[in-house]
Short mmCIF file of C-alpha atoms in Angstrom, two decimals:
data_model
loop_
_atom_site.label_atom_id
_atom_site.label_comp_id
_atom_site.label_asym_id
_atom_site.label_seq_id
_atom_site.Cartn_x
_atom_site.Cartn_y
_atom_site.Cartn_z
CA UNK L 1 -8.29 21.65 8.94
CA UNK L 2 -8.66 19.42 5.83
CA UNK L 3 -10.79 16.85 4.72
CA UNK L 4 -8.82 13.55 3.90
CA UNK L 5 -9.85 10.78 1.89
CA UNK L 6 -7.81 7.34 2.58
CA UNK L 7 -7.54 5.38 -0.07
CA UNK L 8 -7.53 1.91 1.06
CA UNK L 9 -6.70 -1.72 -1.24
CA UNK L 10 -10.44 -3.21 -1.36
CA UNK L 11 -11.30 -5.75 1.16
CA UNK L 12 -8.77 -4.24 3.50
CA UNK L 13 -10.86 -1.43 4.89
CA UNK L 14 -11.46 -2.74 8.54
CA UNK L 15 -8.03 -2.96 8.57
CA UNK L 16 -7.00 0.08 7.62
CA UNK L 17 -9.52 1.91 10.23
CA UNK L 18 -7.93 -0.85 13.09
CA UNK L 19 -4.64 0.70 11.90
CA UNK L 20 -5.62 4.15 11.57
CA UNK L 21 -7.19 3.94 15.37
CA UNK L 22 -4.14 2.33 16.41
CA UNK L 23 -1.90 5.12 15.52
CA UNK L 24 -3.84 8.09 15.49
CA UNK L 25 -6.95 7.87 18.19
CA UNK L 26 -7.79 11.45 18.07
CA UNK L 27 -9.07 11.19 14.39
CA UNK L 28 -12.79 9.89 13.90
CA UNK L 29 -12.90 8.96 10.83
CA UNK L 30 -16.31 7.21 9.02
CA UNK L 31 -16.06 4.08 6.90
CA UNK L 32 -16.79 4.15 3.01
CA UNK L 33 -16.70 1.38 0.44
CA UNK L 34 -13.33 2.77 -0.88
CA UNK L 35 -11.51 4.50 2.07
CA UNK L 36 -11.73 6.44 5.24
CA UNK L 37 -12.92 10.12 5.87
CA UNK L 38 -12.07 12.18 8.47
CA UNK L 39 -10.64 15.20 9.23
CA UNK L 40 -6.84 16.86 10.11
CA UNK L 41 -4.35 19.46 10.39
CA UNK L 42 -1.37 19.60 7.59
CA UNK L 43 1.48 18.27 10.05
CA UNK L 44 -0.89 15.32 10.37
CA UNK L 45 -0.85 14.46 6.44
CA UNK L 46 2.68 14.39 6.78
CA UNK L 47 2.58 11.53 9.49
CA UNK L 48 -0.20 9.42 8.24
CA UNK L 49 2.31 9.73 4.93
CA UNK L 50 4.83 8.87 6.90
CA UNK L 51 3.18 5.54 9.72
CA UNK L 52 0.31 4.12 7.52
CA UNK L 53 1.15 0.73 6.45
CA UNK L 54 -2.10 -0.36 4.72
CA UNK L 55 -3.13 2.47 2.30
CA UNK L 56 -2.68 3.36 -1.24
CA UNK L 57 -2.90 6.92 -1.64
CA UNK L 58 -4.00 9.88 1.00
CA UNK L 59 -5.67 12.59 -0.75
CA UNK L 60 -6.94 16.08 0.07
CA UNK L 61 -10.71 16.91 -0.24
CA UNK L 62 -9.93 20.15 -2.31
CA UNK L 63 -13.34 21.54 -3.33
CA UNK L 64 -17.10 20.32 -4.17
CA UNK L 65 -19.31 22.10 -6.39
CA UNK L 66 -22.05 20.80 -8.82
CA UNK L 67 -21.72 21.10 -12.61
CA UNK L 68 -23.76 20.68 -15.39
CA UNK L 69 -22.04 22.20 -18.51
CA UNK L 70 -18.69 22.53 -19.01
CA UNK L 71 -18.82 26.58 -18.52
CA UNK L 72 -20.12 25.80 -15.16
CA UNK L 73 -17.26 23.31 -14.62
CA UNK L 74 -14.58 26.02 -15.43
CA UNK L 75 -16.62 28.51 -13.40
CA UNK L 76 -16.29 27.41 -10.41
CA UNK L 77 -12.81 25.65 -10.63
CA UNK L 78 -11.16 28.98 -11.87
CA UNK L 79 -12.13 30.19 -8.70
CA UNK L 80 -10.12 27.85 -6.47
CA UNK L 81 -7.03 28.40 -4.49
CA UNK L 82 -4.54 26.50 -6.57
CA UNK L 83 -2.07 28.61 -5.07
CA UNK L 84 -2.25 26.74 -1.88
CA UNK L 85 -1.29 23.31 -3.54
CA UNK L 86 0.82 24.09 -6.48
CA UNK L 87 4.15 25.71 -6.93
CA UNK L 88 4.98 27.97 -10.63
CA UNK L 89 7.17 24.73 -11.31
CA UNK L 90 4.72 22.30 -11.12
CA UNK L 91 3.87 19.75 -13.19
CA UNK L 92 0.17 18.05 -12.83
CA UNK L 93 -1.49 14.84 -14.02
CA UNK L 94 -5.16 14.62 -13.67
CA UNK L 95 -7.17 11.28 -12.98
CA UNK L 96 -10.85 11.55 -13.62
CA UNK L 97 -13.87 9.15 -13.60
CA UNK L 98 -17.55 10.52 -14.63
CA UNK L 99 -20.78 8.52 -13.30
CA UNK L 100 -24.19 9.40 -14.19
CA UNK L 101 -23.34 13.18 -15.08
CA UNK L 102 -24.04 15.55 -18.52
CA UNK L 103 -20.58 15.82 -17.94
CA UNK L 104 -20.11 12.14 -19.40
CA UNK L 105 -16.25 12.67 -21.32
CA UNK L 106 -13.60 12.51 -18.92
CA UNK L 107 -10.46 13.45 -21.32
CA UNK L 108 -12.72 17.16 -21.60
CA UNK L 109 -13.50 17.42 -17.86
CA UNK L 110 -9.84 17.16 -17.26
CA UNK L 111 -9.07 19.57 -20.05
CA UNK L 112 -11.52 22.36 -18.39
CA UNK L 113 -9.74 21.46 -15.08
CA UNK L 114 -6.50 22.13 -16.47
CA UNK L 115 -7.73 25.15 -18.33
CA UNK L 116 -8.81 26.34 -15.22
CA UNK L 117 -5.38 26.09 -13.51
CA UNK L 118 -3.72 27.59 -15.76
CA UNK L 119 -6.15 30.94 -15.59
CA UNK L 120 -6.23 31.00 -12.02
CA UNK L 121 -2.37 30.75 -11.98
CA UNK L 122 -1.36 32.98 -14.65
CA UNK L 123 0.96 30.52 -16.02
CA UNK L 124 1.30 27.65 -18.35
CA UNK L 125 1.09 24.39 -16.18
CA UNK L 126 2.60 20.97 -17.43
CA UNK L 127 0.00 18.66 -17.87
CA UNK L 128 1.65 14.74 -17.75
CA UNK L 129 0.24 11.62 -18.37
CA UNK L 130 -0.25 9.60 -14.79
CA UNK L 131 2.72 6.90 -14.36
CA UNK L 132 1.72 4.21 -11.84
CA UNK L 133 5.10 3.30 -10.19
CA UNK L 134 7.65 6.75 -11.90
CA UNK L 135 8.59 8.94 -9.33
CA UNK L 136 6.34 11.85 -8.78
CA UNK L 137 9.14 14.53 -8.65
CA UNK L 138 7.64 17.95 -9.43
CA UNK L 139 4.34 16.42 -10.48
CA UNK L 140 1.05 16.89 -8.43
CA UNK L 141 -1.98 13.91 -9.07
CA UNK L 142 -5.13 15.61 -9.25
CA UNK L 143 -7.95 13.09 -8.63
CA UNK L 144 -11.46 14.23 -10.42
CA UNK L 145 -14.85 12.53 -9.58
CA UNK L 146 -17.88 13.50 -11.32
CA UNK L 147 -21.04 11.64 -10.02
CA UNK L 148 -24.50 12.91 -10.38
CA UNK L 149 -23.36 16.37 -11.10
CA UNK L 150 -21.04 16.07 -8.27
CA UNK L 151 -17.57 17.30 -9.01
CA UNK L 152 -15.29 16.47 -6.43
CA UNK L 153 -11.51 17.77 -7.07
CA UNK L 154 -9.30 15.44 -4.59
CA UNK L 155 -5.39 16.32 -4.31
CA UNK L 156 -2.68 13.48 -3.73
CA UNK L 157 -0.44 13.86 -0.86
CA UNK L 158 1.41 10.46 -1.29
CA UNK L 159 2.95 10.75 -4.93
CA UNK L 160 3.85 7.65 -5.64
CA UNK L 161 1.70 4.77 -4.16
CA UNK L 162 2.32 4.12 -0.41
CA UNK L 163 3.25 0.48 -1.07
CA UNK L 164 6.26 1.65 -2.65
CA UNK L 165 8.30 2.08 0.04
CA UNK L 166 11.33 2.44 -1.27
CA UNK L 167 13.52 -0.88 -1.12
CA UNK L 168 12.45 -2.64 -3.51
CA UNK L 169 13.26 -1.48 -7.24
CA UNK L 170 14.20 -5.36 -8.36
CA UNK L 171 10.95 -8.04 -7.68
CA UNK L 172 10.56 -11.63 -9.12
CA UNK L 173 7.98 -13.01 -10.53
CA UNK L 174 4.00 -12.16 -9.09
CA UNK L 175 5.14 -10.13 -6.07
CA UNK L 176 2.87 -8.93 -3.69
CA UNK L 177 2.38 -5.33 -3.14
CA UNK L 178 4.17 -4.15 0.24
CA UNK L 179 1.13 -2.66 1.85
CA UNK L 180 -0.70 -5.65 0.94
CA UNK L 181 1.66 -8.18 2.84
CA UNK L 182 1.96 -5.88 5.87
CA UNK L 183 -2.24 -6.25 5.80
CA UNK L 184 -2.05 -9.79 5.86
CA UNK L 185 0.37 -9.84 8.67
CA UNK L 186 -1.45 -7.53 10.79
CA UNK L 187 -4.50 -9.52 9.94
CA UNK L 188 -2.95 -12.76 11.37
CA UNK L 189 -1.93 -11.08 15.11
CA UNK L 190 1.25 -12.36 14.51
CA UNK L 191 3.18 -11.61 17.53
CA UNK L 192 6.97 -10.73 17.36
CA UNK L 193 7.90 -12.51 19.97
CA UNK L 194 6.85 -15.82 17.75
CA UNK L 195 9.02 -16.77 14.77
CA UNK L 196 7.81 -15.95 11.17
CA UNK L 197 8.53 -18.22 8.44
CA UNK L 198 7.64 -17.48 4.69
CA UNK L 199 8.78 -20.50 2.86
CA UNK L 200 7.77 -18.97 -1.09
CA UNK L 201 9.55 -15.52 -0.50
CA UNK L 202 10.59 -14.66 -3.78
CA UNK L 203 11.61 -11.02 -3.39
CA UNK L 204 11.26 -11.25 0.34
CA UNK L 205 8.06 -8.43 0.99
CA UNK L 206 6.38 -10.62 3.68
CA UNK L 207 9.85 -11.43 5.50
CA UNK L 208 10.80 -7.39 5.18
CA UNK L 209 7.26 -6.13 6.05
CA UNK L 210 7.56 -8.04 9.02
CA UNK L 211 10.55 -6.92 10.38
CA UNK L 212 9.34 -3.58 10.09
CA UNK L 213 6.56 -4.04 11.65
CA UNK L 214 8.82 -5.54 14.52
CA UNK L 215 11.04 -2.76 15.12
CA UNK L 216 8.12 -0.37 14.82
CA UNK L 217 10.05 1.00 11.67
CA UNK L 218 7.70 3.46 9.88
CA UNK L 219 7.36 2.45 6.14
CA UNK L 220 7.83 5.84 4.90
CA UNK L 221 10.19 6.57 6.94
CA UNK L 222 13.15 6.58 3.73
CA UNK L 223 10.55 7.95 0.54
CA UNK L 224 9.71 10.80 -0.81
CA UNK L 225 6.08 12.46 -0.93
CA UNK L 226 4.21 14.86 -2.85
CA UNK L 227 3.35 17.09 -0.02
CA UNK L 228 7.14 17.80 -0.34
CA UNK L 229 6.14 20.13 -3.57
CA UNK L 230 3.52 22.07 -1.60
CA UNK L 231 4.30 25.76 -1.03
CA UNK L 232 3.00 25.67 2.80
CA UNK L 233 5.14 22.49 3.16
CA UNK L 234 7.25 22.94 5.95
CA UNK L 235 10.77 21.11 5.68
CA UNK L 236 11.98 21.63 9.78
CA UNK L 237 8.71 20.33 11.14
CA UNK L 238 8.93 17.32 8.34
CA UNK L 239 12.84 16.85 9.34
CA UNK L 240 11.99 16.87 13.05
CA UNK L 241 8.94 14.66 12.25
CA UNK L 242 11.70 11.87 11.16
CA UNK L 243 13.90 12.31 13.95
CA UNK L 244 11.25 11.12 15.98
CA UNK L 245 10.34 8.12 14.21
CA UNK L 246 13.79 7.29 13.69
CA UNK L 247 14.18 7.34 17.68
CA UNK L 248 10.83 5.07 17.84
CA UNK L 249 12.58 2.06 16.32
CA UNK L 250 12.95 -0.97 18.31
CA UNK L 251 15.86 -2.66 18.48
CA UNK L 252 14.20 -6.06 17.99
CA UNK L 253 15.70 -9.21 16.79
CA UNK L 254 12.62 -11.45 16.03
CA UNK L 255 12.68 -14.76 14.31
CA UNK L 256 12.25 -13.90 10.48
CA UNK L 257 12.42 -16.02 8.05
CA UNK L 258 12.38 -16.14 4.18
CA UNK L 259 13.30 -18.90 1.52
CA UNK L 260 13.01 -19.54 -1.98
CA UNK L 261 13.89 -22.58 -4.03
CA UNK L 262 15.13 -20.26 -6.62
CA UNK L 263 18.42 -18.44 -6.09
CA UNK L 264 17.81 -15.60 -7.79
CA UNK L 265 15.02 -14.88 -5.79
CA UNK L 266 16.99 -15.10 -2.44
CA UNK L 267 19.85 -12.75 -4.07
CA UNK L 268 17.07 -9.82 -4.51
CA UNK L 269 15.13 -10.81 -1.22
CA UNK L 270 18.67 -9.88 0.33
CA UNK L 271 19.27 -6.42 -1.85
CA UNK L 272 15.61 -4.90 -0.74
CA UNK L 273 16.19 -6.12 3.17
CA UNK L 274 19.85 -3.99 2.88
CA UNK L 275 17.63 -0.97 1.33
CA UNK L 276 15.27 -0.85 3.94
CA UNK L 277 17.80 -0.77 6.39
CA UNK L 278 16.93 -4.01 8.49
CA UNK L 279 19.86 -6.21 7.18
CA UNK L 280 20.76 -9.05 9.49
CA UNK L 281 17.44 -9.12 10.51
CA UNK L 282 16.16 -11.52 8.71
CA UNK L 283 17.66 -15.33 7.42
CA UNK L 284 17.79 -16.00 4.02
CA UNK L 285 18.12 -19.71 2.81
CA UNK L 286 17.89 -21.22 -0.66
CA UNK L 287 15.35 -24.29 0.19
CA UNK L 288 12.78 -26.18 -1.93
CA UNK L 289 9.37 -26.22 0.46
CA UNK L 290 10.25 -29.94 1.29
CA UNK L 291 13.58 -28.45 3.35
CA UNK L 292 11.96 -25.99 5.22
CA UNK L 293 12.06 -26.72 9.25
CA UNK L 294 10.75 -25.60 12.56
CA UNK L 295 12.56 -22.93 14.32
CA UNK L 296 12.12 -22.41 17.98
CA UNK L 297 8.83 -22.38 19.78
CA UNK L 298 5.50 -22.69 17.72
CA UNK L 299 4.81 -19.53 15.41
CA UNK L 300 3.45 -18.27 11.78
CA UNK L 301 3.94 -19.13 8.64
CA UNK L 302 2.76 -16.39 6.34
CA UNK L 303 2.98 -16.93 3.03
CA UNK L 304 1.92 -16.38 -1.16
CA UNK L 305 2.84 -19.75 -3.23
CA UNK L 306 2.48 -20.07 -6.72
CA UNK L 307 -1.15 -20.15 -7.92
CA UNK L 308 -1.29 -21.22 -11.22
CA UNK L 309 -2.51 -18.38 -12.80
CA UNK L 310 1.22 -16.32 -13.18
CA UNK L 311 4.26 -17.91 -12.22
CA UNK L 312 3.21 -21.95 -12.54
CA UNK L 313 1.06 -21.04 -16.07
CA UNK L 314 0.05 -24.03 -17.11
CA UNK L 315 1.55 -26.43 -14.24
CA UNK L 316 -0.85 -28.67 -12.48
CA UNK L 317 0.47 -27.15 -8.52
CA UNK L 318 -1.86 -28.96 -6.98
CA UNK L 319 0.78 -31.82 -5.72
CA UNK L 320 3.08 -28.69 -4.39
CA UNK L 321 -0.13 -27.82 -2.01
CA UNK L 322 -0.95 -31.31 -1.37
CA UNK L 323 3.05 -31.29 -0.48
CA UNK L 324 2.85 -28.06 1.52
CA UNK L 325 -0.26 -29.41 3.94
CA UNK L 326 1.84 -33.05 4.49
CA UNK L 327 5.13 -31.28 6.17
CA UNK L 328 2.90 -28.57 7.91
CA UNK L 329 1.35 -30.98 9.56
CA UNK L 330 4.24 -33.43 9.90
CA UNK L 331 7.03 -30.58 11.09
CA UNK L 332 4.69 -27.51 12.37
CA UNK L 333 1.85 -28.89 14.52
CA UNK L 334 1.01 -26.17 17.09
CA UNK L 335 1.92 -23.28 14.49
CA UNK L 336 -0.09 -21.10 12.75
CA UNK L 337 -0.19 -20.69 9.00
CA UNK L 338 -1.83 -17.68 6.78
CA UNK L 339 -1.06 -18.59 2.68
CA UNK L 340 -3.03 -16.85 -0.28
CA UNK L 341 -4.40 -19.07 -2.87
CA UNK L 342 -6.95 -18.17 -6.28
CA UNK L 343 -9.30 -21.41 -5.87
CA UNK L 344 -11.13 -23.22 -3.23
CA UNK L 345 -9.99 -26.44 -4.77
CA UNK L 346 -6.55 -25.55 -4.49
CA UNK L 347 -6.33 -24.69 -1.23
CA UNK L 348 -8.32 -27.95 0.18
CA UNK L 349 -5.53 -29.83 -1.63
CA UNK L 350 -3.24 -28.94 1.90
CA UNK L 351 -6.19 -30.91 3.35
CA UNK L 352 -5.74 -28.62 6.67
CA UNK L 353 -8.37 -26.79 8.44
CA UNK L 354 -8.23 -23.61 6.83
CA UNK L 355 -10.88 -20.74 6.92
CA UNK L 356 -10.54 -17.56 4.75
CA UNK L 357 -9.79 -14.43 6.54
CA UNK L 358 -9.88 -12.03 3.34
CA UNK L 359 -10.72 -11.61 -0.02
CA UNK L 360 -8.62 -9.17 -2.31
CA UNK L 361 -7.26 -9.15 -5.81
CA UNK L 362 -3.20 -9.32 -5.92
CA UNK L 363 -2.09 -8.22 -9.47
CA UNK L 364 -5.69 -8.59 -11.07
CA UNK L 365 -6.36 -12.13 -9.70
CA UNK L 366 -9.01 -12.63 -6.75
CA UNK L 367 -7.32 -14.14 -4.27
CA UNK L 368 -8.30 -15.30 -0.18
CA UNK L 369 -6.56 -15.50 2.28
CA UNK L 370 -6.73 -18.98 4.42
CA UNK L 371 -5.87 -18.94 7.66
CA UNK L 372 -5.63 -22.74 9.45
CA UNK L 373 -4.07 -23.93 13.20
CA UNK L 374 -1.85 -26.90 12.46
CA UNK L 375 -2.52 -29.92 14.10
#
């Protein structure tokens, strides 16, 4: 069994434990301020890889020992079973944060760690500089915590970040993160049946996230991972593993909708639906937010307009809110409506009945999200 650590997008954590009991009920994991803990057999990694929706990264409790000096450090981490995690052609990148330790320089704690490899291994190992967003091909992220003389030595299973699913290489301008947007729709109990209308697309993540979550599409289901590199990683049982979630899809044709005043934005929103293999699934229109119409019986409208900070710099938006609350309420009474916004003040300017349902940062801004009945 191994201990797992799920790394979770802050402010999202009830969520992700909701999800994670969802999917996988046998687990028990305990709630922390920056993930879930809990514990799991290897062919398990490879599905909460593969189903997860909501997480950033799921690493592998790897050892826990206390240091003091870096001898100590090197010690005990030469003594490790690298061999279990890391392959002669290998590359590594190591992450590490001190708190409250003698060991207070985290460039030389990573140096001893990689030192340490290398000894135990009996080869020269790669050491890279971490790239948020490259591929992790041949590279393993090892995550080191030092706190109170604590060193914990964490091992990534994900590779690249879970929200990048895989579809969408082109975004416009402030997108939100996919694992983000499929929070916010499980947050709003959207139900399939009910239409879905995002109205400020841009590259089309809420629209996309949605349909996934429709046809019970697993987000991984067309990445790669880094438990791929492992040398206990076993390629039938992963193969089969997909089979089986590929056979889990629903063939459902709910009422998805995405639009964007800006062309552009509509082109790419229709590129990353063909990549992640729900084209048709979802309509596409070119409309300014005064367009935008009702489409079959009352449903959600989930949403991130411009908030001033990124993509309106400058612009007083408050008239496009003030806009946005007039035709909800004139065209959408009886819907629901979930839309992100950076300031109180902003969001009253809809003048509807909103409440906030979470708080989060999206690309370095804080953000809430409001969620209002229209009537």
């Amino acid at each position: 069994m191994y201990k797992i650590f799920l790394v979770v997008p802050p402010g999202f954590e009830s969520l992700a434990k909701n999800e994670l009991n969802q999917l996988f009920p046998h687990l028990k994991p305990s709630g922390s301020s920056e993930g879930l803990e809990f514990e799991c057999d290897l062919e398990t990694i490879y599905e909460l890889n593969l189903m997860l929706r909501i997480p950033n990264r799921i690493l592998v409790r790897f050892a826990e020992f206390t240091a003091k000096s870096f001898q100590e450090l090197f010690s005990k981490a030469v003594r490790l079973p690298w061999k279990q995690f890391l392959k002669k052609d290998l590359a590594i990148a190591i992450r590490t944060t001190c708190h409250k330790s003698k060991l207070y320089h985290s460039g030389a704690v990573s140096q001893r760690i990689h030192q340490a490899i290398e000894a135990n291994l009996s080869h020269t190992v790669p050491l890279l500089k971490e790239q948020e967003g490259e591929p992790f091909k041949k590279q393993q992220l090892i995550v080191v915590r030092v706190s109170q003389d604590v060193v914990t030595l964490s091992l990534d299973s994900s590779g690249r970040p879970l929200h990048m699913r895989g579809y969408r290489e082109v975004v416009t301008k402030a997108p939100l993160r996919e694992n983000l947007a499929a929070g916010l729709i499980l947050a709003s109990d959207w139900n399939p049946n009910q239409p879905l209308i995002d109205p400020f697309c841009g590259s089309g993540t809420i629209p996309i996230e949605a349909a996934l979550i429709a046809r019970n599409q697993a987000p991984g289901l067309y990445r790669d991972f880094a438990f791929e590199n492992w040398p206990g990683f076993n390629l039938n049982n992963w193969q089969d593993m997909r089979k089986t979630q590929i056979a889990k899809i629903i063939p459902a044709s709910p009422i998805i909708c995405g639009s964007d005043r800006d062309q552009g934005a509509i082109a790419i929103a229709r590129e990353n639906a063909q990549k992640a293999r729900i084209d048709g699934k979802i309509v596409w229109d070119q409309l300014a937010i005064s367009d935008i119409q009702p489409i079959d019986q009352p449903g959600w409208i989930i949403t991130n307009p411009p908030y001033g900070l990124r993509v309106s710099s400058n612009k007083d938006i408050r008239n496009l809110y003030a806009r946005f609350g007039d035709i909800l309420r004139d065209r959408f009474k009886g819907w629901d409506v979930l839309f992100l916004c950076n300031s109180n003040s902003l969001a009253s300017q809809t003048k509807l009945k909103q409440k906030s349902l979470l708080s989060f940062a999206n690309g370095g801004i804080n953000v809430q999200a409001y969620v209002a009945k229209i009537i």
